[in-house]
Amino acid sequence: MTVPSALQSSASHAERLLEPAWAKVTAITPEAEGIATYWLKFIDPAMQAAYSFLPGQFNMVYLPGFGEAAISVSSDPEDRSVIGHTIRFVGNVTRAVSRLKVGDLLGLRGPFGAPWPMAEIEGRDVIIAAGGIGLAPLRPPIHYIMNHRERFGKVFLLYGARTPSDLLYPNEYKKWGEAGIQVQVTVDRADEKWQGQVGVVPMLFYRFRMDPNSVVLTCGPEIMIRFVVYEGLARRIPSEKIYLSLERNMKCGQGSCGHCQLGPYFICKDGPVFRFDALEAFFNVEEF
Ligand SMILES: Cc1cc2nc3c(=O)[nH]c(=O)nc-3n(C[C@H](O)[C@H](O)[C@H](O)COP(=O)(O)OP(=O)(O)OC[C@H]3O[C@@H](n4cnc5c(N)ncnc54)[C@H](O)[C@@H]3O)c2cc1C
């Protein structure tokens, strides 16, 4: 996969990739139990104006005394005024982030990684399949598609979470639907108020006739990704039209330390977005 132009850096951009720059928390949106979106601005306005990312890229989020964690950018790539990170509080860094308040600072390094291939997939139908917090790195492509709706064919969002209260961004589905995205949501376990679908994300493929020229973008638990790939292939969507975003433990974020290696690839540098045909040998769908 080619290096995105955003990463072909000037000296100052290269420095930003090595050294965290301070950003202020301007707002916090609680999303679900143990998950919130942090809206950030670099304290240096010139840096904020210069910062751009491509859908699917991530930043290393840094808190002194706790360390760094890779976190996808979940906001609109064309809104340069703010950077959104949707964070699940699971460990050292992310639990420390959960204690931040509006006005506090955290460090950002980035953006890193190969993005979703938004320009290459223009003209096609797009199936976005996400599970749980896997919707966070897929929200920028949703924004991108809404910003350039005429460039895409039919667009389906197939999204699932464990319970209704685990669904991310529920207040945005109506707006996405009005922009011509067919939003289908499912949960593993309903509660008494839930009137929607119950079941796993790959099941949602059965609700539509999908064109074999479609493109699939998927992120979520690996077991879900495997079944999404399987459903895509079963509809004759070729493996080079199926893109997935993978998470692995990361340290440096730029292919030096080897923490996130998968076969010949570094997830941080060659991914996190991969074409399925590149990963097929290391990601055996038939196993399941
Ligand atoms: C490219 C990329 C993009 C990512 N984007 C996001 C994002 O947008 N939002 C987000 O919240 N996370 C994201 N992650 C995951 C995040 O980097 C990890 O969860 C990271 O380990 C958190 O750091 P920590 O120091 O808080 O936890 P650590 O101290 O590293 O981990 C603590 C414990 O939590 C476990 N753990 C780690 N990750 C998870 C997980 N995802 N679910 C359950 N248990 C886990 C670990 O196995 C460990 O036992 C992304 C990861 C990658 C590689």
Coordinates of C-alpha atoms and ligand atoms in Angstrom, one line a residue:
M1 CA 0.0 0.0 0.0
T2 CA 1.4 3.4 -0.9
V3 CA 2.4 6.0 1.8
P4 CA -0.4 8.6 2.0
S5 CA 0.6 12.0 0.9
A6 CA -0.1 13.4 4.3
L7 CA 2.8 11.4 5.6
Q8 CA 5.3 12.6 3.0
S9 CA 6.6 15.1 5.5
S10 CA 8.2 18.4 5.8
A11 CA 10.7 18.8 8.6
S12 CA 8.1 20.2 11.0
H13 CA 5.7 17.4 10.2
A14 CA 8.4 14.8 10.7
E15 CA 9.1 16.4 14.1
R16 CA 5.5 16.1 15.0
L17 CA 5.6 12.4 14.3
L18 CA 8.4 11.9 16.8
E19 CA 7.5 14.3 19.6
P20 CA 4.0 14.8 21.0
A21 CA 2.5 18.2 20.7
W22 CA 0.1 19.5 23.4
A23 CA -3.6 19.6 22.6
K24 CA -6.4 20.9 24.9
V25 CA -9.6 19.0 25.6
T26 CA -12.4 21.3 24.4
A27 CA -15.3 19.0 25.0
I28 CA -16.0 15.4 26.1
T29 CA -19.0 13.5 24.7
P30 CA -19.9 10.4 26.7
E31 CA -20.7 7.6 24.1
A32 CA -21.4 4.4 26.1
E33 CA -20.3 2.8 29.4
G34 CA -16.5 3.3 29.5
I35 CA -16.3 5.1 26.2
A36 CA -16.2 8.8 25.4
T37 CA -15.2 11.1 22.5
Y38 CA -12.5 13.7 23.3
W39 CA -12.6 16.8 21.1
L40 CA -9.1 18.3 21.0
K41 CA -7.3 21.3 19.6
F42 CA -3.6 21.8 19.5
I43 CA -2.7 24.7 21.8
D44 CA -0.6 26.1 19.0
P45 CA -3.2 27.5 16.5
A46 CA -0.7 27.2 13.6
M47 CA -0.3 23.5 14.4
Q48 CA -4.0 23.1 14.6
A49 CA -4.4 24.8 11.2
A50 CA -1.7 22.7 9.7
Y51 CA -2.9 19.4 11.1
S52 CA -4.8 17.1 8.6
F53 CA -5.5 13.4 8.6
L54 CA -7.0 10.9 6.1
P55 CA -9.9 8.7 7.1
G56 CA -8.6 5.7 8.9
Q57 CA -5.4 7.2 10.3
F58 CA -4.6 7.3 14.0
N59 CA -2.6 9.4 16.5
M60 CA -0.5 8.3 19.4
V61 CA -2.2 9.8 22.4
Y62 CA 0.3 10.6 25.2
L63 CA -0.1 11.3 28.9
P64 CA 3.0 12.0 30.9
G65 CA 3.6 9.2 33.5
F66 CA 1.3 6.8 31.8
G67 CA 2.6 6.5 28.2
E68 CA 1.1 6.4 24.7
A69 CA -1.8 4.6 23.0
A70 CA -2.7 4.4 19.4
I71 CA -6.2 5.9 18.9
S72 CA -8.0 6.4 15.5
V73 CA -9.2 9.8 14.6
S74 CA -13.0 9.6 14.6
S75 CA -13.9 13.1 13.5
D76 CA -14.7 14.8 10.1
P77 CA -11.4 14.8 8.1
E78 CA -12.5 18.1 6.4
D79 CA -13.2 19.9 9.7
R80 CA -9.8 21.3 10.5
S81 CA -11.0 23.1 13.6
V82 CA -11.0 20.1 16.0
I83 CA -9.7 16.5 16.3
G84 CA -12.0 13.8 17.7
H85 CA -10.8 10.7 19.4
T86 CA -13.3 8.1 20.7
I87 CA -11.6 6.2 23.5
R88 CA -12.5 3.0 25.4
F89 CA -11.0 3.0 28.9
V90 CA -9.2 -0.3 29.0
G91 CA -5.8 0.2 30.4
N92 CA -3.0 2.4 31.6
V93 CA -3.2 5.3 29.2
T94 CA -6.9 5.2 28.4
R95 CA -8.0 5.1 32.1
A96 CA -5.8 8.1 32.7
V97 CA -7.5 9.9 29.8
S98 CA -10.9 9.1 31.4
R99 CA -9.9 11.3 34.3
L100 CA -9.2 14.4 32.1
K101 CA -11.6 17.3 32.2
V102 CA -12.4 20.0 29.6
G103 CA -9.4 22.4 29.6
D104 CA -6.8 19.6 30.4
L105 CA -4.0 18.8 28.0
L106 CA -2.8 15.7 26.4
G107 CA 0.0 15.0 23.9
L108 CA -0.6 13.9 20.3
R109 CA 1.8 12.5 17.7
G110 CA 0.6 11.8 14.2
P111 CA -1.2 11.2 12.0
F112 CA 0.0 7.7 11.3
G113 CA -0.9 4.8 9.1
A114 CA -2.5 3.9 5.8
P115 CA -6.0 5.3 5.3
W116 CA -9.2 3.9 3.8
P117 CA -8.9 4.2 0.0
M118 CA -11.6 6.9 -0.4
A119 CA -10.4 8.2 -3.8
E120 CA -10.0 4.7 -5.2
I121 CA -13.5 3.5 -4.3
E122 CA -15.3 6.5 -5.8
G123 CA -18.1 5.4 -8.2
R124 CA -18.8 2.2 -6.3
D125 CA -21.4 1.0 -3.9
V126 CA -19.8 0.9 -0.4
I127 CA -20.6 -1.5 2.5
I128 CA -19.3 -0.2 5.8
A129 CA -19.5 -3.0 8.4
A130 CA -18.5 -2.2 12.0
G131 CA -18.7 -3.8 15.4
G132 CA -18.5 -2.0 18.7
I133 CA -15.8 0.7 18.9
G134 CA -14.8 -0.4 15.4
L135 CA -17.2 2.3 14.2
A136 CA -14.8 5.0 15.4
P137 CA -12.3 4.7 12.6
L138 CA -15.2 4.3 10.2
R139 CA -16.8 7.6 11.1
P140 CA -14.3 9.7 9.1
P141 CA -15.2 7.7 5.9
I142 CA -18.9 8.3 6.7
H143 CA -18.2 12.0 7.0
Y144 CA -16.2 11.9 3.8
I145 CA -19.0 10.1 1.9
M146 CA -21.5 12.6 3.2
N147 CA -19.2 15.5 2.1
H148 CA -18.9 14.0 -1.4
R149 CA -22.1 12.0 -1.6
E150 CA -22.4 12.3 -5.4
R151 CA -19.1 10.5 -5.9
F152 CA -20.4 7.2 -4.4
G153 CA -23.1 4.7 -5.4
K154 CA -25.3 3.1 -2.8
V155 CA -23.9 3.2 0.7
F156 CA -24.8 0.7 3.5
L157 CA -23.7 1.0 7.1
L158 CA -24.1 -2.3 8.9
Y159 CA -23.3 -1.8 12.6
G160 CA -23.6 -3.9 15.7
A161 CA -22.8 -3.7 19.4
R162 CA -23.3 -6.0 22.4
T163 CA -26.3 -4.1 23.8
P164 CA -28.3 -1.0 22.8
S165 CA -26.4 1.1 25.3
D166 CA -23.0 0.0 23.7
L167 CA -24.0 1.6 20.3
L168 CA -21.7 4.5 19.4
Y169 CA -23.0 7.8 17.9
P170 CA -26.8 6.8 18.0
N171 CA -27.8 10.5 17.6
E172 CA -26.1 10.6 14.2
Y173 CA -27.8 7.7 12.5
K174 CA -30.8 9.9 11.4
K175 CA -28.5 12.4 9.8
W176 CA -26.5 9.7 8.1
G177 CA -29.8 8.2 6.8
E178 CA -30.9 11.6 5.5
A179 CA -27.6 11.8 3.6
G180 CA -28.5 8.6 1.7
I181 CA -26.6 6.1 3.8
Q182 CA -28.8 3.0 4.5
V183 CA -28.1 2.5 8.2
Q184 CA -28.8 -1.0 9.7
V185 CA -28.1 -1.5 13.3
T186 CA -28.2 -4.7 15.4
V187 CA -27.4 -5.7 18.9
D188 CA -26.3 -9.1 20.4
R189 CA -28.7 -8.7 23.4
A190 CA -31.8 -6.5 23.4
D191 CA -33.2 -4.6 26.4
E192 CA -36.8 -3.9 27.1
K193 CA -36.8 -0.7 25.0
W194 CA -35.0 -2.1 21.9
Q195 CA -37.2 -2.5 18.9
G196 CA -34.5 -3.1 16.3
Q197 CA -32.7 -6.1 15.1
V198 CA -31.0 -8.7 17.3
G199 CA -28.0 -10.7 15.9
V200 CA -24.5 -10.3 14.6
V201 CA -23.3 -7.8 12.0
P202 CA -22.6 -10.4 9.2
M203 CA -26.3 -11.3 9.4
L204 CA -27.2 -7.9 8.1
F205 CA -25.6 -8.8 4.7
Y206 CA -28.7 -10.9 4.1
R207 CA -31.0 -7.9 4.1
F208 CA -29.7 -6.4 0.9
R209 CA -28.8 -7.5 -2.6
M210 CA -25.2 -6.4 -3.0
D211 CA -23.5 -5.7 -6.2
P212 CA -20.2 -7.7 -6.7
N213 CA -18.6 -4.4 -7.7
S214 CA -19.2 -3.1 -4.2
V215 CA -16.4 -2.3 -1.8
V216 CA -16.4 -3.4 1.8
L217 CA -14.8 -1.4 4.6
T218 CA -14.8 -3.2 7.9
C219 CA -13.4 -2.8 11.5
G220 CA -14.3 -4.4 14.7
P221 CA -13.6 -7.6 16.7
E222 CA -11.5 -10.0 14.5
I223 CA -14.1 -12.7 14.7
M224 CA -16.6 -10.2 13.2
I225 CA -14.1 -9.1 10.5
R226 CA -13.6 -12.8 9.5
F227 CA -17.4 -13.3 9.0
V228 CA -17.8 -10.0 7.2
V229 CA -15.0 -11.0 4.8
Y230 CA -16.7 -14.4 4.4
E231 CA -20.1 -12.7 3.6
G232 CA -18.4 -10.3 1.1
L233 CA -16.6 -13.1 -0.7
A234 CA -19.8 -15.2 -0.8
R235 CA -21.4 -12.3 -2.7
R236 CA -18.5 -12.4 -5.2
I237 CA -16.9 -9.2 -4.0
P238 CA -13.3 -9.9 -4.8
S239 CA -10.7 -9.9 -1.9
E240 CA -9.0 -6.8 -3.4
K241 CA -12.2 -4.9 -2.9
I242 CA -12.4 -5.8 0.8
Y243 CA -10.6 -3.5 3.2
L244 CA -10.1 -4.0 6.9
S245 CA -8.6 -2.1 9.7
L246 CA -6.7 -4.1 12.3
E247 CA -5.6 -3.3 15.9
R248 CA -2.5 -4.6 17.5
N249 CA -0.5 -3.4 20.5
M250 CA 1.8 -0.7 19.3
K251 CA 4.6 1.2 20.7
C252 CA 6.5 3.5 18.3
G253 CA 3.8 4.0 15.7
Q254 CA 6.2 4.1 12.8
G255 CA 7.6 0.7 12.0
S256 CA 10.7 0.7 14.2
C257 CA 9.9 -1.5 17.2
G258 CA 8.1 -4.5 15.7
H259 CA 5.4 -4.7 18.4
C260 CA 2.6 -4.7 15.9
Q261 CA 4.1 -7.0 13.3
L262 CA 1.7 -9.4 11.4
G263 CA 3.7 -11.6 8.9
P264 CA 5.7 -9.2 6.8
Y265 CA 3.6 -6.1 7.8
F266 CA 3.8 -3.5 10.5
I267 CA 0.2 -2.7 11.4
C268 CA 1.3 0.9 12.4
K269 CA 3.0 1.7 9.1
D270 CA 1.7 -0.7 6.4
G271 CA -1.8 -0.6 8.0
P272 CA -4.0 -0.3 10.1
V273 CA -6.1 -0.4 6.8
F274 CA -5.2 -3.4 4.6
R275 CA -6.7 -4.8 1.5
F276 CA -7.8 -8.3 2.3
D277 CA -5.8 -9.9 -0.6
A278 CA -2.6 -8.6 1.1
L279 CA -3.5 -10.3 4.4
E280 CA -5.2 -13.4 3.1
A281 CA -2.3 -15.7 3.9
F282 CA -2.1 -14.5 7.6
F283 CA -5.9 -14.1 8.1
N284 CA -7.4 -17.5 7.3
V285 CA -11.1 -17.0 6.9
E286 CA -11.8 -20.7 6.3
E287 CA -10.7 -21.4 9.9
F288 CA -14.1 -20.3 11.1
Ligands
LIG1 C1 -4.4 1.5 14.8 C2 -5.1 1.4 16.1 C3 -6.2 2.3 16.3 C4 -6.9 2.2 17.5 N1 -7.9 3.0 17.7 C5 -8.5 3.0 18.9 C6 -9.6 3.9 19.1 O1 -10.0 4.7 18.2 N2 -10.2 3.9 20.3 C7 -9.8 3.1 21.3 O2 -10.3 3.1 22.4 N3 -8.8 2.2 21.1 C8 -8.1 2.2 20.0 N4 -7.1 1.3 19.8 C9 -6.7 0.4 20.8 C10 -5.8 1.0 21.9 O3 -4.6 1.4 21.2 C11 -5.5 0.0 22.9 O4 -6.7 -0.4 23.6 C12 -4.4 0.4 23.9 O5 -3.8 -0.8 24.4 C13 -4.9 1.3 25.0 O6 -3.8 1.6 25.8 P1 -3.8 1.6 27.4 O7 -2.4 2.0 27.8 O8 -5.0 2.3 27.9 O9 -4.1 0.0 27.7 P2 -2.9 -1.1 28.0 O10 -2.4 -0.8 29.3 O11 -2.0 -1.2 26.8 O12 -3.8 -2.4 28.0 C14 -4.4 -2.8 29.2 C15 -5.1 -4.1 29.1 O13 -6.3 -3.9 28.2 C16 -6.3 -4.9 27.2 N5 -6.7 -4.2 26.1 C17 -6.0 -3.5 25.2 N6 -6.8 -3.1 24.2 C18 -8.0 -3.6 24.4 C19 -9.2 -3.6 23.7 N7 -9.3 -2.9 22.6 N8 -10.3 -4.2 24.3 C20 -10.2 -4.9 25.4 N9 -9.1 -5.0 26.1 C21 -8.0 -4.4 25.6 C22 -4.8 -5.3 27.1 O14 -4.8 -6.6 26.5 C23 -4.3 -5.2 28.4 O15 -4.5 -6.3 29.2 C24 -6.4 1.3 18.5 C25 -5.3 0.5 18.3 C26 -4.7 0.6 17.1 C27 -3.5 -0.3 16.9

